[in-house]
Coordinates of C-alpha atoms and ligand atoms in Angstrom, one line a residue:
X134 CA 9.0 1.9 -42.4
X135 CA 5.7 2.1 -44.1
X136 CA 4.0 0.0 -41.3
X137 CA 5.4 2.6 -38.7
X138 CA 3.6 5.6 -40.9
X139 CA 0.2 3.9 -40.7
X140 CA 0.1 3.1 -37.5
X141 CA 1.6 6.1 -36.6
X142 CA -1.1 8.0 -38.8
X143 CA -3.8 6.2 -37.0
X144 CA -2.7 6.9 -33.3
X145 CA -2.9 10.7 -34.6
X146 CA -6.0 10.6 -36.3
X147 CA -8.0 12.1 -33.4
X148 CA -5.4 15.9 -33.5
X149 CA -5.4 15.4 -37.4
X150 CA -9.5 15.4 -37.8
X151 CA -10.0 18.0 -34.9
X152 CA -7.6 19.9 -37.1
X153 CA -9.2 19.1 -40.3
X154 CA -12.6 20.1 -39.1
X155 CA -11.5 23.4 -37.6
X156 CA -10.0 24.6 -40.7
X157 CA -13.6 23.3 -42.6
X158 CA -15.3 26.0 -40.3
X159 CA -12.4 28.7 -40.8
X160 CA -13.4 28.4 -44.0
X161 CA -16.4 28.2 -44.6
X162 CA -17.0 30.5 -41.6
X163 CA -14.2 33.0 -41.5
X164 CA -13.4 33.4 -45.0
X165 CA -9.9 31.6 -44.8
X166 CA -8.4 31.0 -48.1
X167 CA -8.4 27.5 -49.3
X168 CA -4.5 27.2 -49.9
X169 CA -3.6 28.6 -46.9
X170 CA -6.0 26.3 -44.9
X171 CA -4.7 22.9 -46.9
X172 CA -0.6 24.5 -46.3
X173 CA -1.7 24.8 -42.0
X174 CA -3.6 21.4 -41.9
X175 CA -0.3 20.0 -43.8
X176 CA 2.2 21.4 -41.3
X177 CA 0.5 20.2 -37.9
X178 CA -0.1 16.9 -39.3
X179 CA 3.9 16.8 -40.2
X180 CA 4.0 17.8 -36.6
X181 CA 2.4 15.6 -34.9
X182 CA 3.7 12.6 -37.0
X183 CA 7.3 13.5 -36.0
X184 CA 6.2 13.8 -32.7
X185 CA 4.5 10.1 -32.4
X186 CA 7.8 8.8 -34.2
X187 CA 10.1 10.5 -31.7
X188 CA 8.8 9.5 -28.7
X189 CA 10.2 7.0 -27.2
X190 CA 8.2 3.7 -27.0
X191 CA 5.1 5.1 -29.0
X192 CA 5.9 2.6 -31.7
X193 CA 6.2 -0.8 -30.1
X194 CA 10.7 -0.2 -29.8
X195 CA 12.3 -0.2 -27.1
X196 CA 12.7 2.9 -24.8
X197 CA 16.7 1.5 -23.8
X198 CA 18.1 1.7 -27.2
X199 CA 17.8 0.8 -30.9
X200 CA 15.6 -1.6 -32.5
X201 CA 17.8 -4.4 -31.2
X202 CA 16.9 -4.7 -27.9
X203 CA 13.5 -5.8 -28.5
X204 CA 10.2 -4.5 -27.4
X205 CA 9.8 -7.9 -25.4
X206 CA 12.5 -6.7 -23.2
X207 CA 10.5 -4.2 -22.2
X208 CA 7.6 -6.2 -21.2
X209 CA 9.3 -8.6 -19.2
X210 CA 10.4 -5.5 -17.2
X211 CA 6.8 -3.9 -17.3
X212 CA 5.0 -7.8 -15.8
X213 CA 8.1 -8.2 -13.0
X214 CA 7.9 -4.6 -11.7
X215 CA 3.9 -4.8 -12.0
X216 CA 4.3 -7.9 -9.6
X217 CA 6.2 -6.1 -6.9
X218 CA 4.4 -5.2 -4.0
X219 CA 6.2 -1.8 -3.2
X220 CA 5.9 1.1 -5.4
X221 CA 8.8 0.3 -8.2
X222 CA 10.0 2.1 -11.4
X223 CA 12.7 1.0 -14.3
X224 CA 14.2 3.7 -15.6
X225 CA 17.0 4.5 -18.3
X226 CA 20.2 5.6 -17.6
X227 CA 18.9 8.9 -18.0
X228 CA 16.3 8.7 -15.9
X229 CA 13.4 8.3 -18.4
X230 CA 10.8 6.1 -17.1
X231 CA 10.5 2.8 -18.7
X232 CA 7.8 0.8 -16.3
X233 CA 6.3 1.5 -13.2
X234 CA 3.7 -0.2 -11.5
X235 CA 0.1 0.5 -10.1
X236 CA 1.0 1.6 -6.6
X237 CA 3.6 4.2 -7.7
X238 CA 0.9 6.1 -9.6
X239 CA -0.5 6.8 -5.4
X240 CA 2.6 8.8 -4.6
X241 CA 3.3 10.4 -8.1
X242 CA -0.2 10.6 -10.4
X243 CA 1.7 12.6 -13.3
X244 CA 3.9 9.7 -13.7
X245 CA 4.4 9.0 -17.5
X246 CA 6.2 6.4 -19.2
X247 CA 9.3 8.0 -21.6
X248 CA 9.0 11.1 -19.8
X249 CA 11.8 11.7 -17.4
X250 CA 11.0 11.0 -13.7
X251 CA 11.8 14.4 -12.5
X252 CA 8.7 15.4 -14.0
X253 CA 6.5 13.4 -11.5
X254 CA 8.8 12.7 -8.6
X255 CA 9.5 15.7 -6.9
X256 CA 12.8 14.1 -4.4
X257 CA 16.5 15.5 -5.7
X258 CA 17.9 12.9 -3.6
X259 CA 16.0 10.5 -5.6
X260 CA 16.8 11.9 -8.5
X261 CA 20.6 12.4 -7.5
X262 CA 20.8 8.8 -6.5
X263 CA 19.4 7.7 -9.8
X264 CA 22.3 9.5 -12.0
X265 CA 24.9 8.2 -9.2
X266 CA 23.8 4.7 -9.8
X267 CA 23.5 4.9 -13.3
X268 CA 27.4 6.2 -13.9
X269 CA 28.6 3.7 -11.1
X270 CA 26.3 0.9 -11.4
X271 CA 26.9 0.2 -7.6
X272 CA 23.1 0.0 -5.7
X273 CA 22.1 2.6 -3.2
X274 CA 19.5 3.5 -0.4
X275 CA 18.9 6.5 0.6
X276 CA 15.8 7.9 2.7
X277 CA 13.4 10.9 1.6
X278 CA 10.6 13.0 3.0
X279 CA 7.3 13.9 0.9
X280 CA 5.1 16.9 2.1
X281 CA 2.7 16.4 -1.0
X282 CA -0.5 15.0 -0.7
X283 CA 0.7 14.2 3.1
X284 CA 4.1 13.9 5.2
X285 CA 5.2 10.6 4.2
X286 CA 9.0 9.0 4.7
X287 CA 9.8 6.9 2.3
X288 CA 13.0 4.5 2.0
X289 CA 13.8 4.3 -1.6
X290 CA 16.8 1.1 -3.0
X291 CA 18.0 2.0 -6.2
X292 CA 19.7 -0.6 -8.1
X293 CA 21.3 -1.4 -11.3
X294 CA 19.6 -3.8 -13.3
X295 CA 21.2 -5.6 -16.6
X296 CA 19.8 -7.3 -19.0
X297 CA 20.6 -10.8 -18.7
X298 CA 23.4 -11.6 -22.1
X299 CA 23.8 -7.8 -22.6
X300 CA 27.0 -6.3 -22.7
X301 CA 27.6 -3.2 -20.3
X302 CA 26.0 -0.6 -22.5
X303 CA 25.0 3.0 -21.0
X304 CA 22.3 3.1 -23.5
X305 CA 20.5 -0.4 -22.4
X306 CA 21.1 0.2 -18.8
X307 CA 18.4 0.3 -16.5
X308 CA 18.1 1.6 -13.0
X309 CA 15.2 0.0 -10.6
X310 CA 14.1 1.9 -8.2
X311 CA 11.7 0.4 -5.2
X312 CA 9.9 2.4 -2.4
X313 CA 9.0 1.4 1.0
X314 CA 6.8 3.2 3.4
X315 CA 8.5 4.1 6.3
X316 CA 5.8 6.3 7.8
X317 CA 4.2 3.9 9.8
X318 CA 7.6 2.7 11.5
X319 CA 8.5 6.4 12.0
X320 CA 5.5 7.0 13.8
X321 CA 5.7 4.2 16.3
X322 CA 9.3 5.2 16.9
X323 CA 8.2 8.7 17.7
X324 CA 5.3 7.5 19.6
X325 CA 7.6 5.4 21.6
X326 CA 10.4 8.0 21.8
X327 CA 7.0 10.6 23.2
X328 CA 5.9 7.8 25.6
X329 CA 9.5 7.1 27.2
X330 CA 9.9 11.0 27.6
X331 CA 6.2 11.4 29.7
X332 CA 6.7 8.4 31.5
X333 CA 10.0 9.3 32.7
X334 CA 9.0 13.6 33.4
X335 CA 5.9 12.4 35.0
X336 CA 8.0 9.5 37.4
X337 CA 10.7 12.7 37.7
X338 CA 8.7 14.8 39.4
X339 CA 7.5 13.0 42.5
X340 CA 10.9 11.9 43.0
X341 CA 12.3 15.2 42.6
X342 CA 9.7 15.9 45.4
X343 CA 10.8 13.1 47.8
X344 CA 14.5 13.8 47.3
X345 CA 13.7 17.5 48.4
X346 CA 11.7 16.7 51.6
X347 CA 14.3 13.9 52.5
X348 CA 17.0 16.6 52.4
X349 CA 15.0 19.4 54.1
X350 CA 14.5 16.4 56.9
X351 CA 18.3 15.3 57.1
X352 CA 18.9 19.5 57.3
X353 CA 17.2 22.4 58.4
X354 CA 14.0 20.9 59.9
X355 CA 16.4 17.6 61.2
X356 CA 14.5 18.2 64.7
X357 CA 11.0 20.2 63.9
X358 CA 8.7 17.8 64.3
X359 CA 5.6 19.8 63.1
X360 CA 7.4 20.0 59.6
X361 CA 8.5 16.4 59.6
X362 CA 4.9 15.2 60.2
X363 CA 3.7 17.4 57.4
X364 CA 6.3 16.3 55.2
X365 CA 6.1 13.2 55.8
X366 CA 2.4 13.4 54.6
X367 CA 3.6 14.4 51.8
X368 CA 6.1 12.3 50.9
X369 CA 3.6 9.2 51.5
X370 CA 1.3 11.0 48.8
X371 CA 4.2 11.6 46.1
X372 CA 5.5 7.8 47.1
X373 CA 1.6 6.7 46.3
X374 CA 1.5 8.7 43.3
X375 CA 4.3 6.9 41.6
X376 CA 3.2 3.6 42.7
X377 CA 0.1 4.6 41.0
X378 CA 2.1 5.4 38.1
X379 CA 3.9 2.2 37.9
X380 CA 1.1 0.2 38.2
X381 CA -0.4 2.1 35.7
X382 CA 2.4 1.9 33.4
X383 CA 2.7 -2.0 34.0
X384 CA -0.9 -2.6 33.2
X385 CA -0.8 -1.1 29.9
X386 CA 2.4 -3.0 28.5
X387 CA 0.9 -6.3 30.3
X388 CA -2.5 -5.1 27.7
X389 CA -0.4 -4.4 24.9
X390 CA 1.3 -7.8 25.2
X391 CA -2.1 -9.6 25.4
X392 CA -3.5 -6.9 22.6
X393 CA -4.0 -10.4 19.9
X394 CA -5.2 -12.8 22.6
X395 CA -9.0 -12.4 23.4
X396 CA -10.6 -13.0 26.2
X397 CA -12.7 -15.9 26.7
X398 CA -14.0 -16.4 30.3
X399 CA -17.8 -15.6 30.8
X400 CA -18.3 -12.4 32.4
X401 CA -21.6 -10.9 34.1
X402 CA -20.5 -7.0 33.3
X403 CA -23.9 -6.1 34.9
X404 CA -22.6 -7.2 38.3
X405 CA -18.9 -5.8 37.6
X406 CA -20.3 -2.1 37.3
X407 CA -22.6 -3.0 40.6
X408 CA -19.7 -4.2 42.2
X409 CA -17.2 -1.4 41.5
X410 CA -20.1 1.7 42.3
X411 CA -20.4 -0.4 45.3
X412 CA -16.4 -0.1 45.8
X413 CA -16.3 3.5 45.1
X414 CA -19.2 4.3 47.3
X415 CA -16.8 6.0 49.8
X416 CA -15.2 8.3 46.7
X417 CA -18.8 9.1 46.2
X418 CA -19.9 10.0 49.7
X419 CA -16.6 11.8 50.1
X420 CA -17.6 13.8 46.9
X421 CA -21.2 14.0 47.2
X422 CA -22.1 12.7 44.4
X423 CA -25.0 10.2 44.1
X424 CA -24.4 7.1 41.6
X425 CA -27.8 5.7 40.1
X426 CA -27.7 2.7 38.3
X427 CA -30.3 2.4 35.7
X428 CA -30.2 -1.3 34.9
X429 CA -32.6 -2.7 32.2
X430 CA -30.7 -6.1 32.0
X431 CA -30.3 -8.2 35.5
X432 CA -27.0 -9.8 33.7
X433 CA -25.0 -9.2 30.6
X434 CA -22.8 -11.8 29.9
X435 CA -19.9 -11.2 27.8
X436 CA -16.1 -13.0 26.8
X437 CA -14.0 -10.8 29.3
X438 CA -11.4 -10.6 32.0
X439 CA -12.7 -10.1 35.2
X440 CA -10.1 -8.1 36.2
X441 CA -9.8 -5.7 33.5
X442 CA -13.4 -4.8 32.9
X443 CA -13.4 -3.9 36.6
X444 CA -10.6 -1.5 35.8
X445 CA -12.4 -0.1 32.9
X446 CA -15.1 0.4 35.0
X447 CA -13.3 2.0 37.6
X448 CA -11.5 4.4 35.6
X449 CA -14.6 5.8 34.2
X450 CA -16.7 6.1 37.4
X451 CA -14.1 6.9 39.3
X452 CA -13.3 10.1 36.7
X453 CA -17.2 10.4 36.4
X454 CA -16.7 11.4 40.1
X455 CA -13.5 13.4 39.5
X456 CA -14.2 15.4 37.4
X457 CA -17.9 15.5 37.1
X458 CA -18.6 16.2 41.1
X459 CA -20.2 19.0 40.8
X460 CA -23.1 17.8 39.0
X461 CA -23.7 15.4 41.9
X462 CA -25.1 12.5 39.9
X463 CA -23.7 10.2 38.5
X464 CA -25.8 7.6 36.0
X465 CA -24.7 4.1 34.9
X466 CA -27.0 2.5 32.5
X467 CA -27.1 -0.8 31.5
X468 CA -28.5 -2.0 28.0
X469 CA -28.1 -4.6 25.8
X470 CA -28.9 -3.7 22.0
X471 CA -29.0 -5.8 18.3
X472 CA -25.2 -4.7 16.7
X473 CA -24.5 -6.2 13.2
X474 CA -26.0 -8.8 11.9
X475 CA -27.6 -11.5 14.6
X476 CA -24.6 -10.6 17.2
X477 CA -25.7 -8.4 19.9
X478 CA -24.2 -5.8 22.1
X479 CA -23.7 -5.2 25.8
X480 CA -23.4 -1.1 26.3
X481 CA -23.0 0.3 29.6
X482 CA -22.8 4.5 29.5
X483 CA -21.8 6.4 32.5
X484 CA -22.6 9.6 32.6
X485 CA -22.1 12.6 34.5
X486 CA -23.7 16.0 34.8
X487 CA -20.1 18.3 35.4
X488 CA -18.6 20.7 33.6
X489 CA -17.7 17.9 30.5
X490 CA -15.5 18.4 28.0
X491 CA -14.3 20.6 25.6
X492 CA -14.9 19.0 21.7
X493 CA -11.3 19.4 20.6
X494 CA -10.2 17.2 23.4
X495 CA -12.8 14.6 22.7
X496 CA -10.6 12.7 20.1
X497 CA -7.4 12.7 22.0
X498 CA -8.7 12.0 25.5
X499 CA -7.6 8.0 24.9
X500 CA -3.8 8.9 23.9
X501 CA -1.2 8.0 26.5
X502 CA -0.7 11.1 29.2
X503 CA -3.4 13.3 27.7
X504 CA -5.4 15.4 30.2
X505 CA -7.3 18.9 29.6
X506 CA -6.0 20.1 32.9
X507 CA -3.0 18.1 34.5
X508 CA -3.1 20.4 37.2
X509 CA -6.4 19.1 38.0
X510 CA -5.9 15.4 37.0
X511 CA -2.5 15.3 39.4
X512 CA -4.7 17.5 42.0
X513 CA -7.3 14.3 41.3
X514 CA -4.5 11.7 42.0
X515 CA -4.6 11.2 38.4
X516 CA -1.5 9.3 35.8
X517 CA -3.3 10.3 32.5
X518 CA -3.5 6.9 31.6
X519 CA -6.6 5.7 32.5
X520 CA -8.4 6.0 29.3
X521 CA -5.7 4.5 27.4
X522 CA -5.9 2.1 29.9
X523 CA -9.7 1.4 28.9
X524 CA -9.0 1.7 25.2
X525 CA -6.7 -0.6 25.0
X526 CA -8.8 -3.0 27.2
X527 CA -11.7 -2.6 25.4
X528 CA -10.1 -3.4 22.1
X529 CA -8.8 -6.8 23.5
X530 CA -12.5 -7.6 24.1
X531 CA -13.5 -6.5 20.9
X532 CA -15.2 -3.4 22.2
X533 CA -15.1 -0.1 22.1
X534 CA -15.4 3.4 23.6
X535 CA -17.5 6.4 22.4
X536 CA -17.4 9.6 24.4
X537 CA -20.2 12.5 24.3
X538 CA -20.4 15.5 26.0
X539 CA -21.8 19.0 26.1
X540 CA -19.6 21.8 27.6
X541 CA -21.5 22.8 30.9
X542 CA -23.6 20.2 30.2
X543 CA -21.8 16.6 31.6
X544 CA -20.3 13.7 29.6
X545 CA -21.1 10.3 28.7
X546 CA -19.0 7.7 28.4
X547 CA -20.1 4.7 26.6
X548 CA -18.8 1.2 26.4
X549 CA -19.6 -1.3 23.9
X550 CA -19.1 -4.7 24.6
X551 CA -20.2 -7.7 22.0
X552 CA -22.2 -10.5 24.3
X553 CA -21.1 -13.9 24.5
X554 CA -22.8 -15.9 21.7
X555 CA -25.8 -18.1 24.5
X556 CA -26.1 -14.3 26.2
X557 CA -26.9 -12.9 23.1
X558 CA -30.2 -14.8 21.6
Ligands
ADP177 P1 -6.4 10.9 34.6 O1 -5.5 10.0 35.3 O2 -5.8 12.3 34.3 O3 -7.8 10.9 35.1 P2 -7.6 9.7 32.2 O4 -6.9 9.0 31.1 O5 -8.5 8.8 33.1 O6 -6.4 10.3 33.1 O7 -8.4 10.9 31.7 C1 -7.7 11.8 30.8 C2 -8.4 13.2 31.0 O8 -9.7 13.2 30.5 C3 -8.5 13.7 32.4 O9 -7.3 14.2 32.8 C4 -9.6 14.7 32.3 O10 -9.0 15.9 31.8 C5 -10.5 14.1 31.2 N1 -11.7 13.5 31.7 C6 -11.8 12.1 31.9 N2 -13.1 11.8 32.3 C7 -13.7 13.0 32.4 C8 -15.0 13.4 32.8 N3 -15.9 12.5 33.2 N4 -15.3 14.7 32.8 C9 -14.4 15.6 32.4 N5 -13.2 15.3 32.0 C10 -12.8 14.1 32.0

């Protein structure tokens, strides 16, 4: 087909001049014979023309079989598959790639079209499924794991796909082959799984606890009253701390059920964090630990729930005195500062001059049952999940939560809160 020759001399034409001119300089240059220079420049352009012509698609016919099928077969394919959402590639029968579609070219970049899909997609079951599908034409899902660029799950459907008015014909077959994303959902399952499994171990222990000193009462120390009244203490502190727990536990699904709906009641934070160092004045004096409030806005009104900023607030000053006691001071500042654009922000940091905390812990600190000591959080009465607790509070209000600190040094917890639109001006 003379029209094939042309156009397949011009897609070479870049290889055949590069050729060309490097023979000019052999030479003219290197002393290369004329003849033999003309003979090589022959043979690689005879090369690459064969090449163009034998690769499948290069010249305008269809990748699926002969000249028959036409080449506007294979662009109805290319626009639907383009238009799917989820990663999707058409493939032959044997498994060359006919279309894919922008977002498959994230999870395999080497992705070619007429180049078999084993050279990109590094999954046998994929690749198994592919043939299986192919020979049976019955649809299949199967699920895969990727290591490379990152651990990704990934549920892939592969389907037959005719040609609408084509007979059954291996050679025009084509097999479809979608991708979903199933990392996120993996990840909340396993975070879910994680969560059920610390709830339940921190719950077990208390009550492992109880069910010990109720025995040890019903048994050996039935009439030693010294030992019941010390037991009995301690059964009243396990009891509390799984209250604690439950409340805690409570609060944070009753969060994560609100987490879309935003507060919307006018809140003076500046006299919540008065009125919660005022509450934990006792912990303080207990501790000896002095809390200064240094407050540069008389009120700072924001959207809130009353009663969840006061538990923010009482988480962090209350773990300001905790864990920072032996700095003995304790600083809540008050601010309010320009955020972006004409919206302002309410930030109230509360610091502490202890022994801080450790930069690797910084960035899980907020996750569900985290603590750099649990010894000393359960010493502390603590569940591990009052930062989550604050996180997730402050993200219903549209706020957030940085923490700073300096090993030795004390740490700073800041809140950031937007203020309600007549506070802000
Ligand atoms: P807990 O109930 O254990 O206090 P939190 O979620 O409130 O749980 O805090 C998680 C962990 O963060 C604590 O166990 C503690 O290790 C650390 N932490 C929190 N606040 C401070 C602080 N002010 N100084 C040092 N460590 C802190």
């Amino acid at each position: 087909m003379p029209g094939g020759f042309v156009r397949r001399l011009a897609q070479a034409r870049f290889a055949l001049l590069a050729a060309a001119i490097v023979f000019a300089l052999l030479v003219q240059f290197a002393g290369l014979a004329a003849m033999p220079a003309l003979i090589g420049l022959a043979a690689i352009a005879l090369a690459v023309l064969v090449r163009e012509a034998a690769l499948p698609g290069a010249d305008g016919t269809s990748l699926y079989g002969d000249s028959a099928v036409p080449a506007v077969a294979d662009r109805a394919v290319e626009a639907v598959i383009s238009g799917l959402p989820d990663p999707a590639i058409a493939l032959t029968a044997d498994s060359l790639v006919v279309a894919f579609n922008a977002s498959v070219q994230q999870i395999t970049p080497g992705i070619l079209r007429g180049e078999p899909i084993s050279f990109a997609l590094r999954a046998p079951d994929v690749l198994e499924a592919v043939r299986a599908v192919a020979a049976s034409r019955q649809a299949r899902r199967i699920e895969f794991f990727q290591r490379v660029p990152t651990d990704r799950w990934w549920e892939a459907n592969i389907a037959p796909l005719a040609l609408a008015g084509e007979t059954p014909n291996r050679d025009r077959n084509l097999v479809l082959v979608t991708l979903r994303d199933l990392t996120p959902l993996r990840r909340i399952e396993e975070m879910r799984a994680d969560f059920v499994a610390n709830a339940s171990h921190e719950l077990r222990t208390p009550l492992a606890s109880l069910s010990g000193f109720i025995e040890t009462l019903q048994g050996p120390a039935r009439n030693d009253v010294t030992s019941r009244d010390r037991f009995l203490a301690i059964m009243k502190e396990q009891a509390t701390r799984m209250a604690r727990l439950i409340d805690d536990l409570l609060s944070l699904s009753r969060i994560e059920q609100k987490a879309h709906i935003h507060p919307d009641h006018p809140v003076d934070l500046a006299a919540i964090v008065r009125e919660v160092a005022d509450g934990l004045s006792p912990l303080a004096h207990e501790r000896e630990v002095e809390i200064r409030i240094a407050d540069q806005a008389s009120s700072l009104i924001v959207s809130g729930d009353r009663d969840e900023l006061i538990r923010v607030f009482e988480n962090l000053i209350e773990n300001a005195l905790k864990y920072g006691a032996p700095g003995k001071l304790v600083e809540l500042a008050l601010t309010r500062e320009p955020a972006i654009g004409d919206a302002r922000e309410a930030i109230v940091s509360v610091r502490d001059y202890g022994p801080g905390i450790a930069p690797e812990h910084l960035p899980r600190l907020t996750e569900r049952f985290y603590r750099v000591d649990i010894g000393e959080s359960r010493a502390q009465g603590g569940t591990g999940l009052g930062l989550a607790l604050v996180k997730h509070s402050l993200n219903r209000h549209r706020g957030r939560l940085t923490i700073e600190s300096t090993p030795g040094a004390g740490a700073n917890f800041i809140v950031r809160l937007p203020l309600a639109k007549a506070a802000s001006g």
